[in-house]
């Protein structure tokens, strides 16, 4: 049975781009009598707010979307992520990184990847004494995946995208990604991969802006022994200037459209799903 999901972060109100993404997942599931799940990606305590989560649930219901089973909130499953980090630590595949964003941007050796500077590996092979001393001092650190080591275990990998076909996974283009943040117990990459497995998602529908992330997720699936869903990375809706929609495009917000008197059917049509 097909299982899809919509996984917004409650860091703002939903806009037409989110509606498009949710509708892609909902239609894919409903067309085949499958399940459509809703997951709230609220791992970031500094940016997520309960009022945004309440607004997301309300806006989706207004739009006419229903979901199956209870909503999964990532903040309620920290033990799952900690367990995965323990396994990766036991395999020697993660290391503490004390570098700030500024340090990374300033590193002359940092190559540029599809999402900005790639981590140059400053903390990858530091002596245990140095690491210990910094931890003792209380210096904040993230945990990064040692992609080269993980690749040595996983070997060649591929995933299937409904538009692109079989894609060879190249996680090294994003470098040693963060799996636990300085200010949050886990990162997007770790949580999303584990949750899609635990929720038995079979088709991950999401924007093409996350295509590079999928390469990393495929590697995590291989080393953690997780299910490998099929992917459908959809194109992003754009505003009048041809830029992808963001939370700044207030007029494209579902609440703003609703307050301006648009019906749910009209908004679904604006989001690419005329009925
Ligand atoms: N939480 C992510 C976002 O709002 C989406 C994650 C995903 O669909 O994989 O951008």
PDB file of C-alpha atoms and ligand atoms in Angstrom:
ATOM      1  CA  UNK A   1       0.000   0.000   0.000  1.00  0.00           C
ATOM      2  CA  UNK A   2       1.245   3.466  -0.861  1.00  0.00           C
ATOM      3  CA  UNK A   3       2.065   5.688   2.126  1.00  0.00           C
ATOM      4  CA  UNK A   4       2.951   9.361   1.626  1.00  0.00           C
ATOM      5  CA  UNK A   5       3.413  12.204   4.046  1.00  0.00           C
ATOM      6  CA  UNK A   6       3.561  15.964   4.385  1.00  0.00           C
ATOM      7  CA  UNK A   7       6.211  17.131   6.831  1.00  0.00           C
ATOM      8  CA  UNK A   8       6.123  20.880   7.466  1.00  0.00           C
ATOM      9  CA  UNK A   9       8.225  22.729  10.031  1.00  0.00           C
ATOM     10  CA  UNK A  10       6.131  25.008  12.271  1.00  0.00           C
ATOM     11  CA  UNK A  11       8.360  28.036  11.739  1.00  0.00           C
ATOM     12  CA  UNK A  12       5.737  30.151   9.976  1.00  0.00           C
ATOM     13  CA  UNK A  13       2.417  30.012   8.164  1.00  0.00           C
ATOM     14  CA  UNK A  14       1.841  27.777   5.164  1.00  0.00           C
ATOM     15  CA  UNK A  15       1.934  29.334   1.705  1.00  0.00           C
ATOM     16  CA  UNK A  16       0.880  28.099  -1.717  1.00  0.00           C
ATOM     17  CA  UNK A  17       4.162  26.206  -2.143  1.00  0.00           C
ATOM     18  CA  UNK A  18       3.414  24.152   0.960  1.00  0.00           C
ATOM     19  CA  UNK A  19      -0.141  23.602  -0.255  1.00  0.00           C
ATOM     20  CA  UNK A  20       1.237  22.270  -3.541  1.00  0.00           C
ATOM     21  CA  UNK A  21       3.555  19.877  -1.717  1.00  0.00           C
ATOM     22  CA  UNK A  22       0.803  18.670   0.607  1.00  0.00           C
ATOM     23  CA  UNK A  23      -1.599  18.189  -2.308  1.00  0.00           C
ATOM     24  CA  UNK A  24       0.977  16.172  -4.277  1.00  0.00           C
ATOM     25  CA  UNK A  25       1.347  13.793  -1.331  1.00  0.00           C
ATOM     26  CA  UNK A  26      -2.366  13.666  -0.574  1.00  0.00           C
ATOM     27  CA  UNK A  27      -3.405  12.986  -4.197  1.00  0.00           C
ATOM     28  CA  UNK A  28      -0.686  10.357  -4.669  1.00  0.00           C
ATOM     29  CA  UNK A  29      -1.967   8.452  -1.651  1.00  0.00           C
ATOM     30  CA  UNK A  30      -5.686   8.928  -2.190  1.00  0.00           C
ATOM     31  CA  UNK A  31      -5.507   7.974  -5.892  1.00  0.00           C
ATOM     32  CA  UNK A  32      -4.450   4.492  -4.823  1.00  0.00           C
ATOM     33  CA  UNK A  33      -6.428   4.203  -1.580  1.00  0.00           C
ATOM     34  CA  UNK A  34      -3.191   4.618   0.322  1.00  0.00           C
ATOM     35  CA  UNK A  35      -2.342   6.437   3.527  1.00  0.00           C
ATOM     36  CA  UNK A  36      -1.423  10.112   3.847  1.00  0.00           C
ATOM     37  CA  UNK A  37       0.455  11.042   7.017  1.00  0.00           C
ATOM     38  CA  UNK A  38       1.169  14.371   8.648  1.00  0.00           C
ATOM     39  CA  UNK A  39       4.425  14.936  10.486  1.00  0.00           C
ATOM     40  CA  UNK A  40       5.419  18.107  12.290  1.00  0.00           C
ATOM     41  CA  UNK A  41       9.160  18.697  12.011  1.00  0.00           C
ATOM     42  CA  UNK A  42       9.597  20.704  15.193  1.00  0.00           C
ATOM     43  CA  UNK A  43      13.110  19.683  16.170  1.00  0.00           C
ATOM     44  CA  UNK A  44      14.429  23.256  16.185  1.00  0.00           C
ATOM     45  CA  UNK A  45      13.440  24.804  19.531  1.00  0.00           C
ATOM     46  CA  UNK A  46      14.616  28.263  18.481  1.00  0.00           C
ATOM     47  CA  UNK A  47      12.383  28.596  15.414  1.00  0.00           C
ATOM     48  CA  UNK A  48       9.334  26.360  15.952  1.00  0.00           C
ATOM     49  CA  UNK A  49       6.237  27.724  17.680  1.00  0.00           C
ATOM     50  CA  UNK A  50       3.079  25.901  18.837  1.00  0.00           C
ATOM     51  CA  UNK A  51       0.848  28.581  17.293  1.00  0.00           C
ATOM     52  CA  UNK A  52       2.324  27.833  13.865  1.00  0.00           C
ATOM     53  CA  UNK A  53       1.607  24.132  14.334  1.00  0.00           C
ATOM     54  CA  UNK A  54      -2.016  24.918  15.255  1.00  0.00           C
ATOM     55  CA  UNK A  55      -2.269  27.140  12.164  1.00  0.00           C
ATOM     56  CA  UNK A  56      -0.843  24.384   9.924  1.00  0.00           C
ATOM     57  CA  UNK A  57      -3.434  21.856  11.097  1.00  0.00           C
ATOM     58  CA  UNK A  58      -6.228  24.375  10.670  1.00  0.00           C
ATOM     59  CA  UNK A  59      -5.090  25.525   7.211  1.00  0.00           C
ATOM     60  CA  UNK A  60      -4.715  21.969   5.904  1.00  0.00           C
ATOM     61  CA  UNK A  61      -8.177  21.030   7.157  1.00  0.00           C
ATOM     62  CA  UNK A  62      -9.618  24.204   5.574  1.00  0.00           C
ATOM     63  CA  UNK A  63      -7.939  23.257   2.307  1.00  0.00           C
ATOM     64  CA  UNK A  64      -9.834  19.969   2.438  1.00  0.00           C
ATOM     65  CA  UNK A  65      -6.948  17.650   3.295  1.00  0.00           C
ATOM     66  CA  UNK A  66      -7.373  14.828   5.770  1.00  0.00           C
ATOM     67  CA  UNK A  67      -4.618  12.645   7.147  1.00  0.00           C
ATOM     68  CA  UNK A  68      -4.441   9.164   8.563  1.00  0.00           C
ATOM     69  CA  UNK A  69      -3.511   8.294  12.124  1.00  0.00           C
ATOM     70  CA  UNK A  70      -2.108  10.655  14.719  1.00  0.00           C
ATOM     71  CA  UNK A  71       0.216  13.530  13.819  1.00  0.00           C
ATOM     72  CA  UNK A  72       3.837  12.625  14.539  1.00  0.00           C
ATOM     73  CA  UNK A  73       5.767  15.418  16.270  1.00  0.00           C
ATOM     74  CA  UNK A  74       9.520  15.024  16.084  1.00  0.00           C
ATOM     75  CA  UNK A  75       9.998  16.732  19.449  1.00  0.00           C
ATOM     76  CA  UNK A  76       8.167  13.781  21.036  1.00  0.00           C
ATOM     77  CA  UNK A  77      10.568  11.199  19.599  1.00  0.00           C
ATOM     78  CA  UNK A  78      13.998  12.401  20.652  1.00  0.00           C
ATOM     79  CA  UNK A  79      14.874   8.938  21.979  1.00  0.00           C
ATOM     80  CA  UNK A  80      14.589   7.502  18.440  1.00  0.00           C
ATOM     81  CA  UNK A  81      17.129  10.000  17.110  1.00  0.00           C
ATOM     82  CA  UNK A  82      19.454   9.533  20.099  1.00  0.00           C
ATOM     83  CA  UNK A  83      19.342   5.764  19.498  1.00  0.00           C
ATOM     84  CA  UNK A  84      20.373   6.206  15.860  1.00  0.00           C
ATOM     85  CA  UNK A  85      23.211   8.532  16.893  1.00  0.00           C
ATOM     86  CA  UNK A  86      24.394   5.904  19.402  1.00  0.00           C
ATOM     87  CA  UNK A  87      24.521   3.311  16.645  1.00  0.00           C
ATOM     88  CA  UNK A  88      26.454   5.619  14.329  1.00  0.00           C
ATOM     89  CA  UNK A  89      28.832   6.495  17.166  1.00  0.00           C
ATOM     90  CA  UNK A  90      29.439   2.806  17.868  1.00  0.00           C
ATOM     91  CA  UNK A  91      30.308   2.356  14.176  1.00  0.00           C
ATOM     92  CA  UNK A  92      32.758   5.294  14.374  1.00  0.00           C
ATOM     93  CA  UNK A  93      30.805   7.227  11.761  1.00  0.00           C
ATOM     94  CA  UNK A  94      30.124  10.494  13.604  1.00  0.00           C
ATOM     95  CA  UNK A  95      32.452  13.013  15.190  1.00  0.00           C
ATOM     96  CA  UNK A  96      32.031  16.178  17.268  1.00  0.00           C
ATOM     97  CA  UNK A  97      32.534  19.416  15.374  1.00  0.00           C
ATOM     98  CA  UNK A  98      33.194  22.651  17.240  1.00  0.00           C
ATOM     99  CA  UNK A  99      33.263  24.914  14.191  1.00  0.00           C
ATOM    100  CA  UNK A 100      30.801  27.784  13.903  1.00  0.00           C
ATOM    101  CA  UNK A 101      29.178  28.774  10.605  1.00  0.00           C
ATOM    102  CA  UNK A 102      31.621  31.683  10.504  1.00  0.00           C
ATOM    103  CA  UNK A 103      34.610  29.340  10.921  1.00  0.00           C
ATOM    104  CA  UNK A 104      33.386  27.232   8.015  1.00  0.00           C
ATOM    105  CA  UNK A 105      32.705  30.172   5.722  1.00  0.00           C
ATOM    106  CA  UNK A 106      36.150  31.572   6.557  1.00  0.00           C
ATOM    107  CA  UNK A 107      38.019  28.326   5.865  1.00  0.00           C
ATOM    108  CA  UNK A 108      39.880  28.911   2.618  1.00  0.00           C
ATOM    109  CA  UNK A 109      39.791  25.236   1.816  1.00  0.00           C
ATOM    110  CA  UNK A 110      35.986  24.952   1.999  1.00  0.00           C
ATOM    111  CA  UNK A 111      34.785  23.797  -1.420  1.00  0.00           C
ATOM    112  CA  UNK A 112      31.409  24.979  -2.613  1.00  0.00           C
ATOM    113  CA  UNK A 113      28.597  22.412  -2.822  1.00  0.00           C
ATOM    114  CA  UNK A 114      25.025  22.664  -4.105  1.00  0.00           C
ATOM    115  CA  UNK A 115      23.898  24.150  -0.779  1.00  0.00           C
ATOM    116  CA  UNK A 116      26.829  26.442   0.008  1.00  0.00           C
ATOM    117  CA  UNK A 117      30.249  25.789   1.500  1.00  0.00           C
ATOM    118  CA  UNK A 118      31.010  22.134   2.136  1.00  0.00           C
ATOM    119  CA  UNK A 119      32.477  21.442   5.557  1.00  0.00           C
ATOM    120  CA  UNK A 120      36.262  21.281   5.103  1.00  0.00           C
ATOM    121  CA  UNK A 121      36.731  18.562   7.728  1.00  0.00           C
ATOM    122  CA  UNK A 122      38.549  20.675  10.334  1.00  0.00           C
ATOM    123  CA  UNK A 123      37.359  18.558  13.278  1.00  0.00           C
ATOM    124  CA  UNK A 124      37.275  15.192  11.492  1.00  0.00           C
ATOM    125  CA  UNK A 125      40.517  13.724  12.766  1.00  0.00           C
ATOM    126  CA  UNK A 126      41.305  15.691  15.891  1.00  0.00           C
ATOM    127  CA  UNK A 127      43.147  13.836  18.665  1.00  0.00           C
ATOM    128  CA  UNK A 128      40.816  12.430  21.349  1.00  0.00           C
ATOM    129  CA  UNK A 129      42.542  14.547  24.052  1.00  0.00           C
ATOM    130  CA  UNK A 130      41.755  17.751  22.198  1.00  0.00           C
ATOM    131  CA  UNK A 131      38.123  16.719  21.724  1.00  0.00           C
ATOM    132  CA  UNK A 132      37.832  15.725  25.366  1.00  0.00           C
ATOM    133  CA  UNK A 133      39.340  18.990  26.601  1.00  0.00           C
ATOM    134  CA  UNK A 134      36.917  21.067  24.558  1.00  0.00           C
ATOM    135  CA  UNK A 135      33.967  18.997  25.711  1.00  0.00           C
ATOM    136  CA  UNK A 136      35.114  19.386  29.335  1.00  0.00           C
ATOM    137  CA  UNK A 137      35.296  23.124  28.807  1.00  0.00           C
ATOM    138  CA  UNK A 138      31.657  23.082  27.717  1.00  0.00           C
ATOM    139  CA  UNK A 139      32.322  24.285  24.155  1.00  0.00           C
ATOM    140  CA  UNK A 140      29.198  23.716  22.028  1.00  0.00           C
ATOM    141  CA  UNK A 141      29.491  21.147  19.281  1.00  0.00           C
ATOM    142  CA  UNK A 142      27.526  19.469  16.540  1.00  0.00           C
ATOM    143  CA  UNK A 143      27.860  15.841  15.454  1.00  0.00           C
ATOM    144  CA  UNK A 144      28.809  15.288  11.829  1.00  0.00           C
ATOM    145  CA  UNK A 145      28.633  12.219   9.649  1.00  0.00           C
ATOM    146  CA  UNK A 146      31.991  11.024   8.322  1.00  0.00           C
ATOM    147  CA  UNK A 147      30.722  10.562   4.772  1.00  0.00           C
ATOM    148  CA  UNK A 148      33.902   8.970   3.396  1.00  0.00           C
ATOM    149  CA  UNK A 149      33.908   6.317   6.145  1.00  0.00           C
ATOM    150  CA  UNK A 150      30.185   5.692   5.720  1.00  0.00           C
ATOM    151  CA  UNK A 151      30.663   5.374   1.961  1.00  0.00           C
ATOM    152  CA  UNK A 152      33.424   2.824   2.509  1.00  0.00           C
ATOM    153  CA  UNK A 153      30.849   0.672   4.327  1.00  0.00           C
ATOM    154  CA  UNK A 154      27.880   1.306   2.052  1.00  0.00           C
ATOM    155  CA  UNK A 155      29.525   1.047  -1.374  1.00  0.00           C
ATOM    156  CA  UNK A 156      27.631   2.349  -4.419  1.00  0.00           C
ATOM    157  CA  UNK A 157      24.032   3.405  -3.819  1.00  0.00           C
ATOM    158  CA  UNK A 158      21.068   4.575  -5.861  1.00  0.00           C
ATOM    159  CA  UNK A 159      17.511   5.767  -5.315  1.00  0.00           C
ATOM    160  CA  UNK A 160      14.509   6.040  -7.599  1.00  0.00           C
ATOM    161  CA  UNK A 161      12.912   9.368  -8.353  1.00  0.00           C
ATOM    162  CA  UNK A 162       9.623   9.353 -10.277  1.00  0.00           C
ATOM    163  CA  UNK A 163      10.802  12.104 -12.634  1.00  0.00           C
ATOM    164  CA  UNK A 164      14.522  11.306 -12.869  1.00  0.00           C
ATOM    165  CA  UNK A 165      14.438   7.520 -12.791  1.00  0.00           C
ATOM    166  CA  UNK A 166      17.271   5.653 -11.055  1.00  0.00           C
ATOM    167  CA  UNK A 167      19.741   8.155  -9.611  1.00  0.00           C
ATOM    168  CA  UNK A 168      23.198   7.279  -8.375  1.00  0.00           C
ATOM    169  CA  UNK A 169      23.559   8.606  -4.813  1.00  0.00           C
ATOM    170  CA  UNK A 170      26.425  11.064  -4.390  1.00  0.00           C
ATOM    171  CA  UNK A 171      26.226  12.120  -0.736  1.00  0.00           C
ATOM    172  CA  UNK A 172      29.768  13.503  -0.797  1.00  0.00           C
ATOM    173  CA  UNK A 173      28.547  16.587  -2.676  1.00  0.00           C
ATOM    174  CA  UNK A 174      27.092  17.872   0.615  1.00  0.00           C
ATOM    175  CA  UNK A 175      30.151  16.809   2.624  1.00  0.00           C
ATOM    176  CA  UNK A 176      30.098  15.715   6.264  1.00  0.00           C
ATOM    177  CA  UNK A 177      26.562  16.853   7.070  1.00  0.00           C
ATOM    178  CA  UNK A 178      25.393  17.645  10.611  1.00  0.00           C
ATOM    179  CA  UNK A 179      23.320  14.898  12.269  1.00  0.00           C
ATOM    180  CA  UNK A 180      22.957  16.565  15.670  1.00  0.00           C
ATOM    181  CA  UNK A 181      23.085  20.322  15.938  1.00  0.00           C
ATOM    182  CA  UNK A 182      24.740  22.501  18.551  1.00  0.00           C
ATOM    183  CA  UNK A 183      21.325  23.849  19.528  1.00  0.00           C
ATOM    184  CA  UNK A 184      19.094  20.853  18.740  1.00  0.00           C
ATOM    185  CA  UNK A 185      19.468  17.171  19.621  1.00  0.00           C
ATOM    186  CA  UNK A 186      19.211  15.997  16.005  1.00  0.00           C
ATOM    187  CA  UNK A 187      19.214  17.457  12.511  1.00  0.00           C
ATOM    188  CA  UNK A 188      16.781  17.478   9.633  1.00  0.00           C
ATOM    189  CA  UNK A 189      18.720  14.775   7.744  1.00  0.00           C
ATOM    190  CA  UNK A 190      18.679  12.301  10.600  1.00  0.00           C
ATOM    191  CA  UNK A 191      15.088  12.888  11.737  1.00  0.00           C
ATOM    192  CA  UNK A 192      13.502  12.828   8.306  1.00  0.00           C
ATOM    193  CA  UNK A 193      15.254   9.634   7.252  1.00  0.00           C
ATOM    194  CA  UNK A 194      14.464   7.801  10.444  1.00  0.00           C
ATOM    195  CA  UNK A 195      10.870   9.011  10.567  1.00  0.00           C
ATOM    196  CA  UNK A 196      10.131   8.011   6.975  1.00  0.00           C
ATOM    197  CA  UNK A 197      11.325   4.524   7.931  1.00  0.00           C
ATOM    198  CA  UNK A 198       9.468   4.354  11.243  1.00  0.00           C
ATOM    199  CA  UNK A 199       6.263   5.637   9.642  1.00  0.00           C
ATOM    200  CA  UNK A 200       6.661   3.151   6.771  1.00  0.00           C
ATOM    201  CA  UNK A 201       6.472   5.851   4.117  1.00  0.00           C
ATOM    202  CA  UNK A 202       6.745   4.292   0.651  1.00  0.00           C
ATOM    203  CA  UNK A 203       6.734   7.454  -1.496  1.00  0.00           C
ATOM    204  CA  UNK A 204       8.446  10.634  -0.310  1.00  0.00           C
ATOM    205  CA  UNK A 205       6.906  13.601  -2.124  1.00  0.00           C
ATOM    206  CA  UNK A 206       8.748  16.866  -1.575  1.00  0.00           C
ATOM    207  CA  UNK A 207      10.212  19.830  -3.396  1.00  0.00           C
ATOM    208  CA  UNK A 208      13.122  19.515  -5.765  1.00  0.00           C
ATOM    209  CA  UNK A 209      15.032  21.867  -3.432  1.00  0.00           C
ATOM    210  CA  UNK A 210      15.590  18.778  -1.257  1.00  0.00           C
ATOM    211  CA  UNK A 211      16.946  16.627  -4.085  1.00  0.00           C
ATOM    212  CA  UNK A 212      20.560  16.909  -2.849  1.00  0.00           C
ATOM    213  CA  UNK A 213      19.465  15.973   0.654  1.00  0.00           C
ATOM    214  CA  UNK A 214      18.053  12.705  -0.683  1.00  0.00           C
ATOM    215  CA  UNK A 215      21.587  11.587  -1.585  1.00  0.00           C
ATOM    216  CA  UNK A 216      22.544  11.884   2.075  1.00  0.00           C
ATOM    217  CA  UNK A 217      19.342  10.202   3.220  1.00  0.00           C
ATOM    218  CA  UNK A 218      20.096   7.241   0.975  1.00  0.00           C
ATOM    219  CA  UNK A 219      23.470   6.844   2.687  1.00  0.00           C
ATOM    220  CA  UNK A 220      21.889   6.991   6.142  1.00  0.00           C
ATOM    221  CA  UNK A 221      19.346   4.364   5.073  1.00  0.00           C
ATOM    222  CA  UNK A 222      22.155   2.074   3.973  1.00  0.00           C
ATOM    223  CA  UNK A 223      24.231   2.330   7.125  1.00  0.00           C
ATOM    224  CA  UNK A 224      21.290   2.220   9.534  1.00  0.00           C
ATOM    225  CA  UNK A 225      19.500  -0.571   7.659  1.00  0.00           C
ATOM    226  CA  UNK A 226      16.364   1.475   6.960  1.00  0.00           C
ATOM    227  CA  UNK A 227      13.657   1.080   4.310  1.00  0.00           C
ATOM    228  CA  UNK A 228      14.302   2.867   1.027  1.00  0.00           C
ATOM    229  CA  UNK A 229      11.196   4.687  -0.221  1.00  0.00           C
ATOM    230  CA  UNK A 230      10.679   5.916  -3.774  1.00  0.00           C
ATOM    231  CA  UNK A 231      10.977   9.675  -4.232  1.00  0.00           C
ATOM    232  CA  UNK A 232       8.943  12.209  -6.175  1.00  0.00           C
ATOM    233  CA  UNK A 233      10.725  15.552  -6.063  1.00  0.00           C
ATOM    234  CA  UNK A 234       8.257  18.060  -7.474  1.00  0.00           C
ATOM    235  CA  UNK A 235       8.960  21.422  -9.076  1.00  0.00           C
ATOM    236  CA  UNK A 236       8.523  24.478  -6.871  1.00  0.00           C
ATOM    237  CA  UNK A 237       5.835  27.100  -7.349  1.00  0.00           C
ATOM    238  CA  UNK A 238       7.190  30.551  -8.042  1.00  0.00           C
ATOM    239  CA  UNK A 239       5.945  34.104  -7.430  1.00  0.00           C
ATOM    240  CA  UNK A 240       5.289  36.744 -10.112  1.00  0.00           C
ATOM    241  CA  UNK A 241       9.022  37.517 -10.237  1.00  0.00           C
ATOM    242  CA  UNK A 242       9.793  33.869 -10.974  1.00  0.00           C
ATOM    243  CA  UNK A 243      11.366  33.263  -7.542  1.00  0.00           C
ATOM    244  CA  UNK A 244      10.407  30.301  -5.402  1.00  0.00           C
ATOM    245  CA  UNK A 245       7.783  31.152  -2.810  1.00  0.00           C
ATOM    246  CA  UNK A 246       8.940  31.751   0.719  1.00  0.00           C
ATOM    247  CA  UNK A 247       7.387  32.771   3.999  1.00  0.00           C
ATOM    248  CA  UNK A 248       8.100  36.369   2.981  1.00  0.00           C
ATOM    249  CA  UNK A 249       5.528  36.183   0.163  1.00  0.00           C
ATOM    250  CA  UNK A 250       2.735  37.112   2.553  1.00  0.00           C
ATOM    251  CA  UNK A 251       0.090  37.419  -0.157  1.00  0.00           C
ATOM    252  CA  UNK A 252       0.650  33.792  -1.104  1.00  0.00           C
ATOM    253  CA  UNK A 253      -0.014  32.654   2.448  1.00  0.00           C
ATOM    254  CA  UNK A 254      -3.010  30.360   2.826  1.00  0.00           C
ATOM    255  CA  UNK A 255      -4.374  32.546   5.642  1.00  0.00           C
ATOM    256  CA  UNK A 256      -4.018  35.715   3.599  1.00  0.00           C
ATOM    257  CA  UNK A 257      -5.771  34.113   0.617  1.00  0.00           C
ATOM    258  CA  UNK A 258      -8.562  32.853   2.829  1.00  0.00           C
ATOM    259  CA  UNK A 259      -8.979  36.251   4.485  1.00  0.00           C
ATOM    260  CA  UNK A 260      -9.098  37.824   1.039  1.00  0.00           C
ATOM    261  CA  UNK A 261     -12.182  35.696   0.392  1.00  0.00           C
ATOM    262  CA  UNK A 262     -10.696  32.908  -1.734  1.00  0.00           C
ATOM    263  CA  UNK A 263     -12.440  29.564  -1.406  1.00  0.00           C
ATOM    264  CA  UNK A 264     -10.547  26.355  -0.629  1.00  0.00           C
ATOM    265  CA  UNK A 265     -11.227  25.130  -4.193  1.00  0.00           C
ATOM    266  CA  UNK A 266      -9.729  28.331  -5.623  1.00  0.00           C
ATOM    267  CA  UNK A 267      -6.646  27.988  -3.445  1.00  0.00           C
ATOM    268  CA  UNK A 268      -6.233  24.349  -4.443  1.00  0.00           C
ATOM    269  CA  UNK A 269      -6.365  25.481  -8.068  1.00  0.00           C
ATOM    270  CA  UNK A 270      -3.777  28.204  -7.408  1.00  0.00           C
ATOM    271  CA  UNK A 271      -1.599  25.492  -5.858  1.00  0.00           C
ATOM    272  CA  UNK A 272      -1.780  23.490  -9.063  1.00  0.00           C
ATOM    273  CA  UNK A 273      -4.740  21.216  -8.327  1.00  0.00           C
ATOM    274  CA  UNK A 274      -7.910  22.439 -10.031  1.00  0.00           C
ATOM    275  CA  UNK A 275     -10.876  20.208  -9.275  1.00  0.00           C
TER     276      UNK A 275
HETATM  277  N1  LIG B   1      10.389  19.853   7.041  1.00  0.00           N
HETATM  278  C1  LIG B   1      10.875  20.096   5.719  1.00  0.00           C
HETATM  279  C2  LIG B   1      10.450  21.461   5.261  1.00  0.00           C
HETATM  280  O1  LIG B   1       9.502  22.016   5.786  1.00  0.00           O
HETATM  281  C3  LIG B   1      10.368  19.091   4.715  1.00  0.00           C
HETATM  282  C4  LIG B   1      11.013  17.811   4.856  1.00  0.00           C
HETATM  283  C5  LIG B   1      10.696  16.760   3.794  1.00  0.00           C
HETATM  284  O2  LIG B   1       9.630  16.806   3.173  1.00  0.00           O
HETATM  285  O3  LIG B   1      11.507  15.880   3.664  1.00  0.00           O
HETATM  286  O4  LIG B   1      11.070  21.979   4.367  1.00  0.00           O
END
